[in-house]
Coordinates of C-alpha atoms in Angstrom, one line a residue:
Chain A
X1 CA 0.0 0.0 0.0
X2 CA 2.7 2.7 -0.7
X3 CA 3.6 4.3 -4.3
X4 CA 6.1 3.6 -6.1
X5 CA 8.7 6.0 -6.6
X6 CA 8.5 8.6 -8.9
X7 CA 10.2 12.4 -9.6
X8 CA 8.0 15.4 -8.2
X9 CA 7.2 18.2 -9.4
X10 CA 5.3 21.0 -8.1
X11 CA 4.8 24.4 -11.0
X12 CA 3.5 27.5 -9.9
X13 CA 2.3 28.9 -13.3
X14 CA 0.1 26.9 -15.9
X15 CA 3.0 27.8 -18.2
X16 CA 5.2 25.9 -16.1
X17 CA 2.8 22.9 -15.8
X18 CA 2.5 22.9 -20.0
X19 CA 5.7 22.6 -20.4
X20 CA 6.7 20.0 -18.0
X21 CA 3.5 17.9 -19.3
X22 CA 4.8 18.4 -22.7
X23 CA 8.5 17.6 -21.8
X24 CA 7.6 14.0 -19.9
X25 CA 4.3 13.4 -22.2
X26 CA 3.4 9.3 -21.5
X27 CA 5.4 9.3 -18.2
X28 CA 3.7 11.9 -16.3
X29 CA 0.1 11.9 -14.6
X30 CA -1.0 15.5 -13.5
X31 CA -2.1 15.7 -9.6
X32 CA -5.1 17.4 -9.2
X33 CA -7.1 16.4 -5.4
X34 CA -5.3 13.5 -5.5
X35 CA -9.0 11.6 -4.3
X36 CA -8.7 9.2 -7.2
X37 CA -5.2 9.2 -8.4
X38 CA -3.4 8.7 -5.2
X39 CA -5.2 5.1 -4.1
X40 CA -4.9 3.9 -7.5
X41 CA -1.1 5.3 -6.5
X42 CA -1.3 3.5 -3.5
X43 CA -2.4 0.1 -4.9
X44 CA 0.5 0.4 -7.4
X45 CA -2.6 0.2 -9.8
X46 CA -0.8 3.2 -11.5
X47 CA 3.0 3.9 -11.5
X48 CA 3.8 7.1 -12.9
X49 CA 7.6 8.1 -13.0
X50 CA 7.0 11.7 -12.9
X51 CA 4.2 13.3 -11.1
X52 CA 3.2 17.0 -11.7
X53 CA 1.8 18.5 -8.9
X54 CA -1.0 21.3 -9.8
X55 CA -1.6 22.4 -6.8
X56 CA 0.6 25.7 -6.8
X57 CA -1.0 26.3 -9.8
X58 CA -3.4 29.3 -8.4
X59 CA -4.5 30.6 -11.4
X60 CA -6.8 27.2 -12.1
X61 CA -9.4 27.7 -9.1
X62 CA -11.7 29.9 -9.7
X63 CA -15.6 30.6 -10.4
X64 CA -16.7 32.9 -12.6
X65 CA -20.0 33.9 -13.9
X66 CA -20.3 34.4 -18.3
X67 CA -22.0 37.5 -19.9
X68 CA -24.6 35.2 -20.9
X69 CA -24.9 34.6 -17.4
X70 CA -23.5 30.6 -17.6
X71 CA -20.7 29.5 -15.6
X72 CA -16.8 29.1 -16.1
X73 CA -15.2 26.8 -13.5
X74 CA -11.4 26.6 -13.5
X75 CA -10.1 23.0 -13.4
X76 CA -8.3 23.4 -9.7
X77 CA -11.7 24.4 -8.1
X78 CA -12.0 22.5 -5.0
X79 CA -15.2 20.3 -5.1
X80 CA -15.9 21.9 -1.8
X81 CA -15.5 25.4 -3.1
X82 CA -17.7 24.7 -6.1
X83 CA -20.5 22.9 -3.2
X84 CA -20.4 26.5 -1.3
X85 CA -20.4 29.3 -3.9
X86 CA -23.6 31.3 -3.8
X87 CA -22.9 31.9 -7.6
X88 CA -22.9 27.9 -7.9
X89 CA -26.4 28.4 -6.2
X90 CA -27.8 31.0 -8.3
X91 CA -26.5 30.5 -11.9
X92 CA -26.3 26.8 -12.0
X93 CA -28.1 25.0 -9.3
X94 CA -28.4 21.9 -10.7
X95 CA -24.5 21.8 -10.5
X96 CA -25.1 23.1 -6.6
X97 CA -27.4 20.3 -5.5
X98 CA -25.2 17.6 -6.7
X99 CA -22.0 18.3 -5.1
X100 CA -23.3 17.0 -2.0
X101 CA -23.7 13.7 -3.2
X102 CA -19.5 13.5 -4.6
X103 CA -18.2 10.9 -1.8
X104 CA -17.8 12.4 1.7
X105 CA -16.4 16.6 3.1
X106 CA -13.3 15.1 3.6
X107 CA -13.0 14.1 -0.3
X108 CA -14.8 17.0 -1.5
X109 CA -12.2 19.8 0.5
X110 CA -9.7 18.2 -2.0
X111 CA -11.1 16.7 -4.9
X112 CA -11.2 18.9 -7.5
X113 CA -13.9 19.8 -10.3
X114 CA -11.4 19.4 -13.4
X115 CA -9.5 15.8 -11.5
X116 CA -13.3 14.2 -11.3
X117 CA -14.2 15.3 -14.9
X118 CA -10.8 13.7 -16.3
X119 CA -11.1 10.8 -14.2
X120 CA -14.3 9.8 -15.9
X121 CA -15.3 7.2 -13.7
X122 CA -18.8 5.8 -14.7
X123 CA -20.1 6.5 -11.3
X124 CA -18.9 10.2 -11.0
X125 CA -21.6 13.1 -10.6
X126 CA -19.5 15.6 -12.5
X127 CA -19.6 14.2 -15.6
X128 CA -23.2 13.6 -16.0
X129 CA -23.8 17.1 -15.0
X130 CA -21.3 18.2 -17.4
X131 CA -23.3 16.1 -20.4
X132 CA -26.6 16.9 -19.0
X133 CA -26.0 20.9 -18.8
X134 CA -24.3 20.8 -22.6
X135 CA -20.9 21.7 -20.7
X136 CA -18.0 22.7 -22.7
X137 CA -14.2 21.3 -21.7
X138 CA -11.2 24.0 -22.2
X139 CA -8.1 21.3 -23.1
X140 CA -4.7 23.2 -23.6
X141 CA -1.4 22.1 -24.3
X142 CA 1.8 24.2 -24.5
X143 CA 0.9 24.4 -28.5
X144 CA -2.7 25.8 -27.8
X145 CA -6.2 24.8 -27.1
X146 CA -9.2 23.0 -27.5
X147 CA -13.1 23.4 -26.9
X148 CA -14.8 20.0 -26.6
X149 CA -18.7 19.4 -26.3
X150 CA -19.4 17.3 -22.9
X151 CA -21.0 14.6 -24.9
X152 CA -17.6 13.8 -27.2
X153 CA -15.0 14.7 -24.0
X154 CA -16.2 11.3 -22.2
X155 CA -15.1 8.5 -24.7
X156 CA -15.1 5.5 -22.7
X157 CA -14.0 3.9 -19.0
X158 CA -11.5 6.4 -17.6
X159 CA -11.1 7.5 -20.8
X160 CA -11.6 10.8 -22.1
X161 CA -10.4 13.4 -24.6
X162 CA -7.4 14.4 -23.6
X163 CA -3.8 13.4 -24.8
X164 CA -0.4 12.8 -23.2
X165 CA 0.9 16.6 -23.1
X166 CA -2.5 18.2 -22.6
X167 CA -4.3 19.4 -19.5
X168 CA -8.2 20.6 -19.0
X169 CA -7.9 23.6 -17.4
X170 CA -11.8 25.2 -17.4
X171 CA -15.3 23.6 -17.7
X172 CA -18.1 25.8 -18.9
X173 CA -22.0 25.3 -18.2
X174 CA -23.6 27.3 -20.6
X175 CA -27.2 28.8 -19.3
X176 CA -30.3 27.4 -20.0
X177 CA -33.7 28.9 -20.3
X178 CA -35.4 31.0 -17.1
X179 CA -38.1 28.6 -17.2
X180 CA -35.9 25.6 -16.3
X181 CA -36.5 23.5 -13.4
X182 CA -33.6 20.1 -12.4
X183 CA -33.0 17.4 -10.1
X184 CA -30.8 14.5 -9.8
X185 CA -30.9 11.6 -7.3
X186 CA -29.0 8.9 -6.9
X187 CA -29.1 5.4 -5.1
X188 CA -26.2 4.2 -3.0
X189 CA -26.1 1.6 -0.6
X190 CA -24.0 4.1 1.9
X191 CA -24.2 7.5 2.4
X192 CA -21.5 9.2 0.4
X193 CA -20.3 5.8 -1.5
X194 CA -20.3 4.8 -5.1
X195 CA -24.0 5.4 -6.5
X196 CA -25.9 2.2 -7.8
X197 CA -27.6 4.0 -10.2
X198 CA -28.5 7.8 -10.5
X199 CA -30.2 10.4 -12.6
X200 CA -30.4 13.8 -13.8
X201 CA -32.6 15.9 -15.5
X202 CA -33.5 19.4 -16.6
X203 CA -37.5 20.1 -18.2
X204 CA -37.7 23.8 -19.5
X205 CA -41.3 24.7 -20.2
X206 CA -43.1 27.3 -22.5
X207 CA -45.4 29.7 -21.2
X208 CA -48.3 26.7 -22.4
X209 CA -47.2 25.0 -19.4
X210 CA -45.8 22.5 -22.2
X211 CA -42.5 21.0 -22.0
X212 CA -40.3 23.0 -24.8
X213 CA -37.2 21.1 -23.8
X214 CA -35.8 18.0 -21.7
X215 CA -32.9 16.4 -20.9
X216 CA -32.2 12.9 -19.1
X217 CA -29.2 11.9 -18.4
X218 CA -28.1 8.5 -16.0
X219 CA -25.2 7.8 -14.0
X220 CA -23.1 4.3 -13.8
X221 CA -25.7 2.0 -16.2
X222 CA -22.5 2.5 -19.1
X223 CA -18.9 3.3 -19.7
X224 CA -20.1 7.0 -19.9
X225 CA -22.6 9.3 -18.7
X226 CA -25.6 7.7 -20.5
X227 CA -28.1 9.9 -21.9
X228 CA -31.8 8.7 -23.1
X229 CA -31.8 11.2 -26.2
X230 CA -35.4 9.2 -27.8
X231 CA -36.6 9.3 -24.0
X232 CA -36.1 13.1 -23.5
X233 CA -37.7 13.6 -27.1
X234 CA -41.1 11.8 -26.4
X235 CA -41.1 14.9 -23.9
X236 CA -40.7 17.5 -26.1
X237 CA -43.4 19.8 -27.2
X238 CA -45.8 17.8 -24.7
X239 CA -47.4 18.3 -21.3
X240 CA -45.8 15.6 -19.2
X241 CA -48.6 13.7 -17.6
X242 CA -47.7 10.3 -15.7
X243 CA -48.4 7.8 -18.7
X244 CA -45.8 10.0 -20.9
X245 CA -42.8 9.8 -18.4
X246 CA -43.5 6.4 -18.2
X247 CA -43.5 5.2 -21.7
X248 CA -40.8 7.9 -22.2
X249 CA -38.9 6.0 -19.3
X250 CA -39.5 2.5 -20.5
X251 CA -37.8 4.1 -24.0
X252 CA -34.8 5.1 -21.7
X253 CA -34.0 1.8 -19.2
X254 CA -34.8 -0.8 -21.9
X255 CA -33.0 0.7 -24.9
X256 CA -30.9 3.7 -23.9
X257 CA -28.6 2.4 -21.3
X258 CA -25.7 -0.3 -21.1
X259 CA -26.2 -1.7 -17.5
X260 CA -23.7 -4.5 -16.7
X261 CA -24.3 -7.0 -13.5
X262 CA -21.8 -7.0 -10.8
X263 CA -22.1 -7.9 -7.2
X264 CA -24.1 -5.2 -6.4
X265 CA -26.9 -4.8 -8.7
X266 CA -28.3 -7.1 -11.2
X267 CA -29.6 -5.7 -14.4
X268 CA -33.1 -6.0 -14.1
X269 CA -32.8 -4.1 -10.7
X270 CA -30.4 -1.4 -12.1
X271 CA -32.9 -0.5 -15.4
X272 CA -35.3 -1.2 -12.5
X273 CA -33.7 2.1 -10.3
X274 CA -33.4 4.1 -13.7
X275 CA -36.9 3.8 -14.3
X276 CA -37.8 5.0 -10.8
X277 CA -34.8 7.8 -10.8
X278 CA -36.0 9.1 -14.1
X279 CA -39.2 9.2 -13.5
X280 CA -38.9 10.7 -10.1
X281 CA -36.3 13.7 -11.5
X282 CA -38.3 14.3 -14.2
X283 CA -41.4 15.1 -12.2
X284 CA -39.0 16.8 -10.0
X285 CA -37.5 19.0 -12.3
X286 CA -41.3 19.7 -14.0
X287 CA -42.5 20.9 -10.4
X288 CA -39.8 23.5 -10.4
X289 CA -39.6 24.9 -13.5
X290 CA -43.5 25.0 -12.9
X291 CA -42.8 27.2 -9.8
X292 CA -40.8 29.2 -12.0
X293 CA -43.3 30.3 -14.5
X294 CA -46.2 30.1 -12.2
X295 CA -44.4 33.1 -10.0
X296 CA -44.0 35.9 -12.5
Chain B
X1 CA 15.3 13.5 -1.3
X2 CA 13.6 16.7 -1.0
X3 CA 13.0 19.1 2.0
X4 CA 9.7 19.6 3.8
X5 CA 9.0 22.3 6.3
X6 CA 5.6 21.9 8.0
X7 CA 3.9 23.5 11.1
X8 CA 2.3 20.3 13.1
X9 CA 0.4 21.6 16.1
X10 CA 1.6 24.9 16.2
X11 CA 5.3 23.3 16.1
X12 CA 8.0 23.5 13.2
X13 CA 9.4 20.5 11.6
X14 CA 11.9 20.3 8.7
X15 CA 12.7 16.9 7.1
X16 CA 14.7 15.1 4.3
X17 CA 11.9 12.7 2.5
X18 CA 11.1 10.9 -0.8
X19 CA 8.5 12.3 -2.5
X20 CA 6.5 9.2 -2.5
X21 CA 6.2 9.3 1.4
X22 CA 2.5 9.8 2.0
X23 CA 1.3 12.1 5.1
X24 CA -0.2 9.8 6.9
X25 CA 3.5 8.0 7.0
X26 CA 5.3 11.2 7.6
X27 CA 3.1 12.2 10.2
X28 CA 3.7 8.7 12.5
X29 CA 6.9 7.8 11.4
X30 CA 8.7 10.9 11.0
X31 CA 7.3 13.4 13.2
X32 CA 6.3 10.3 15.8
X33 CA 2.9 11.5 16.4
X34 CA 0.9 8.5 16.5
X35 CA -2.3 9.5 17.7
X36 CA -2.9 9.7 13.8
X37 CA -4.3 6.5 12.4
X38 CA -3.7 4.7 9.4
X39 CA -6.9 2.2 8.1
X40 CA -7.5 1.4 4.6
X41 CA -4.9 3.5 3.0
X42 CA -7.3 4.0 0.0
X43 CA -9.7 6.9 1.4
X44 CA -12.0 4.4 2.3
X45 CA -12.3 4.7 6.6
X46 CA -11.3 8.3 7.6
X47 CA -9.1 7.2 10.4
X48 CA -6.2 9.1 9.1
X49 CA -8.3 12.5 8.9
X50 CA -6.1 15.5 10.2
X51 CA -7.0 19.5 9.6
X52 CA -4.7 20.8 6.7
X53 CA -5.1 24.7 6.9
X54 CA -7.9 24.3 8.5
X55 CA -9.9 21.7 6.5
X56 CA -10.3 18.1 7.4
X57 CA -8.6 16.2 4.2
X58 CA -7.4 12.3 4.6
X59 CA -3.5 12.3 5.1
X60 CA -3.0 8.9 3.2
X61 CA -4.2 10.7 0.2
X62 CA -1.6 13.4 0.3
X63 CA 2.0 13.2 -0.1
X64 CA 4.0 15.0 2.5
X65 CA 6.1 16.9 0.3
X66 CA 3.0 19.0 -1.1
X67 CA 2.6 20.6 2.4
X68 CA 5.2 22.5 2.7
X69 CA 4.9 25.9 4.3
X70 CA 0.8 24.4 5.7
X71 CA -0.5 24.7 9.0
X72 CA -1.8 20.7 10.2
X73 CA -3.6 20.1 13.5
X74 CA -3.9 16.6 14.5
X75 CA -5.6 14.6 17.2
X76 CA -2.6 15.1 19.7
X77 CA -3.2 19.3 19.1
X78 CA -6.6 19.0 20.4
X79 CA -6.3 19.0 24.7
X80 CA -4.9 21.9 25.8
X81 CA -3.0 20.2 28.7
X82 CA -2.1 16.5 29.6
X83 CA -4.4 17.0 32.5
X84 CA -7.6 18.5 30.6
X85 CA -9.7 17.1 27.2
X86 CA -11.0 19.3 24.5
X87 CA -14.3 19.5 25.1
X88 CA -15.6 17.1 22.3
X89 CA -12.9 14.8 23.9
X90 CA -14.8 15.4 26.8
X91 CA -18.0 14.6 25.4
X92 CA -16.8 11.5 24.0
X93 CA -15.5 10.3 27.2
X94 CA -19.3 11.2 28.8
X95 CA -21.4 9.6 26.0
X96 CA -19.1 6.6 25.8
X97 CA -18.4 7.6 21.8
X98 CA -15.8 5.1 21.1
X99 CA -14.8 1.2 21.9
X100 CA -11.5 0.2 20.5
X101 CA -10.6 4.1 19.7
X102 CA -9.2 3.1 16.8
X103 CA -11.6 5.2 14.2
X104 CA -11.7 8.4 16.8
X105 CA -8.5 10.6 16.0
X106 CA -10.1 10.7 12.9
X107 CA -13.6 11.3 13.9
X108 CA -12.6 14.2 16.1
X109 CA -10.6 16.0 13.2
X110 CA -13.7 15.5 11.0
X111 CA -16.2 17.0 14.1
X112 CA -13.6 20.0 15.1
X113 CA -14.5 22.1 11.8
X114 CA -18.1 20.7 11.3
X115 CA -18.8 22.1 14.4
X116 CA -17.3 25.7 13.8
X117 CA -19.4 26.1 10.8
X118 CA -22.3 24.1 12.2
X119 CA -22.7 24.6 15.9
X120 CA -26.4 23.5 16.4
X121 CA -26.5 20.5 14.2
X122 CA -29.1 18.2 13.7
X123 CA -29.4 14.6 13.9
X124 CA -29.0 13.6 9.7
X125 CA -26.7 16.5 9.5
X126 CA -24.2 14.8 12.2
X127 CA -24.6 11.5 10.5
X128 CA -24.0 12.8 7.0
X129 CA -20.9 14.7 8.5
X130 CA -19.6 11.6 9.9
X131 CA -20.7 9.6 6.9
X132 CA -16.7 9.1 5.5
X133 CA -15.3 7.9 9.4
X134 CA -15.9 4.0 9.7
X135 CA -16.5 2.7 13.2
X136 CA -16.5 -1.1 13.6
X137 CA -17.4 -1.2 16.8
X138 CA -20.0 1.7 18.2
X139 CA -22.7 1.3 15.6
X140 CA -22.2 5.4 15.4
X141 CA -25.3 5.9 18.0
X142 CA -23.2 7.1 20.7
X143 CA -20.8 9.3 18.5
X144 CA -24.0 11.0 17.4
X145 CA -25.2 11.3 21.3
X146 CA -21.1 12.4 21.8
X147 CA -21.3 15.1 19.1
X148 CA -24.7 16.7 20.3
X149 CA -23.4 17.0 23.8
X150 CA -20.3 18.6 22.5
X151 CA -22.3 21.3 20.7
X152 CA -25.1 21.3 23.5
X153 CA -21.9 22.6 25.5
X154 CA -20.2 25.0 23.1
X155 CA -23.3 26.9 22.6
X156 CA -24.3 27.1 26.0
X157 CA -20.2 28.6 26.8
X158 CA -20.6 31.2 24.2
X159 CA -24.0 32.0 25.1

């Protein structure tokens, strides 16, 4: 249970980070929190031989609100930081109420928003926000940078769009209608563990009381954040009554997802949870945005 | 080998170390403050929480040479004296909050900033607080009765 050696580094500019990623490409990991790559550290499950610290590297935490009043999150952002910004709150609270659920306070005080997003781990919150909200992933190199659409960044297990040499440094949730209401919920057999099966989503609706836009999106049921595109379609341009969310949701936990059995959930039960999940975030997310247009 | 320079309960200590020495390591075996406990190793139990600046953070996911120039508290920082317990100390002793006191350092670094920023905490809020400290042996019911006697007294000092 201890690493194995490696060389440390610890840049204080982003500059400085680019170019040391660049210099020792395949043989470097970039530290973020450290909440995911230090056990797999630990556990020899990954054996870098040079380690670049990003902590120093100041410039990558922040929050800041766009003119079109969406958010920019640098990468370094403390999950905790992130979980207590009123501007979180205000501008993106579906991003708000799910940093609770990211594994326990101790975790989230060093965890960061841009380490859980590269991680990609099938069971992480972040990135089916990210995919659910239409977020947009800054990836620079020292030769420049790149903009990439949630829904291409997350390719598949631990995988994602980023290559030996480059670094995400910013996430950006783009703003969505007035009239939007959200939720997610998850299922985990422990408070603050792994999630069996979760689920966002986001219904914006027209001043018909109609739904003019949806969005489902479901947590650890595939390699990526899975989301139920025909589902959140069947929605659209309808008034969502219990008989539509359920056919919708039968569309998204019998044909949309890729659950796969292991010790803790069968797949039955898992499509089983995503039915339930969706159907109990959509009517969730409905309520709100009905709030919303019913107080103006 | 690289140099660290760390305050540890409001002491200084400088040491030669390899980079991959995690905190929780440095902490027991080069500063020889044990009190700090060592579990899973993975982030799993919480028995090696400490305060870093302030914050409660799991040393065995740190590595010792990124806190150089930070402030830690650990469990041995909490009693003011040999003679006298910190008051949530206290109120574990009263409420009988641990068995085998093996999960508790940590427990107590988790509680000691939860309780600044949350001094009248209900029931669900002291369980979700508590939610990354495993405790084989209490079943949690009397660190929740420990914890509500330790803010029960805070607030009625500052009152």
């Amino acid at each position: 249970m201890k690493p194995a050696p490696f060389s440390y580094f610890a840049p204080e500019s982003l500059n400085a980070a680019l170019e040391l990623a660049a210099e020792h490409g395949y043989d470097a990991k970039l530290l973020a929190g450290g909440q995911s790559l230090v056990p797999a550290m630990n556990f020899r499950l990954v054996q870098p031989t040079v380690l670049i610290d990003l902590n120093q590297v100041d410039e990558l935490a922040y929050v800041r609100e766009t003119e079109q009043r969406g958010l920019r999150i640098g990468a370094m952002t403390r999950q905790r930081s992130v979980e207590c910004d009123p501007l979180v709150a205000e501008v993106c609270p579906l991003l708000a109420e799910v940093m609770p659920h990211i594994a326990h306070p101790q975790i989230r005080n060093r965890g960061t928003i841009g380490g859980s997003l590269v991680h990609s781990d099938p069971a992480a919150e972040l990135p089916v926000v990210a995919v659910a909200l239409d977020a947009t992933l800054t990836v620079r190199s020292n030769s420049g940078q790149r903009r990439v659409p949630a829904l291409d960044f997350f390719q598949s297990l631990f995988t994602v769009d980023v290559a030996a040499g480059e670094m995400l440094v910013e996430v950006e949730f783009p703003p969505w209608s007035a009239r939007t209401g959200y939720a997610f919920q998850e299922v985990a057999r422990r408070h603050g563990d792994y999630a069996l099966v979760g689920a966002a989503a986001l219904v914006t609706l027209g001043e018909d009381g109609l739904c003019e836009r949806a969005r489902l999106v479901f947590l650890n049921v595939g390699d990526v954040p899975m989301e139920a595109r025909h589902a959140a379609g069947m929605l659209r341009g309808q008034r969502l009554t219990e008989e539509l969310i359920e056919e919708a949701l039968n569309v998204a936990a019998e044909e949309e997802i890729d659950p796969v059995a292991d010790i803790h959930a069968t797949v039955a039960y898992q499509r089983h949870l995503a039915r339930v999940l969706g159907r109990r975030c959509l009517q969730e997310a409905e309520a709100r945005a009905q709030q919303i247009v019913e107080g103006r | 080998m690289q140099s660290v320079t760390v305050t540890v309960n409001g002491q200084q200590y400088q040491r030669q170390i390899e980079p991959r020495l995690l905190l929780s390591d440095f902490i027991r075996h080069e500063l020889r403050l044990t009190g700090t406990h060592v579990g899973c190793e993975h982030g799993v139990c919480g028995a090696c929480t400490i305060l870093l600046d302030g914050n409660a953070v799991r040393s065995c996911l740190l590595f010792a040479v990124q806190v150089e120039g930070c402030e830690i508290t650990t469990v041995e920082g909490l009693a003011p004296d040999p003679e006298v317990l910190h008051p949530l100390q206290q109120a574990f002793w009263e409420a009988h909050g641990l068995q085998c006191g093996f999960c508790t350092a940590g427990i107590l670094m988790t509680l000691i900033p939860f309780l600044e920023e949350n001094p009248n905490p209900d029931e669900p809020q002291i369980r979700a607080a508590i939610s990354g400290n495993l405790c084989r042996c209490t079943g949690y019911q009397h660190i929740v009765d420990a914890v509500k006697i330790a803010a029960e007294k805070t607030r009625a000092e500052h009152a």
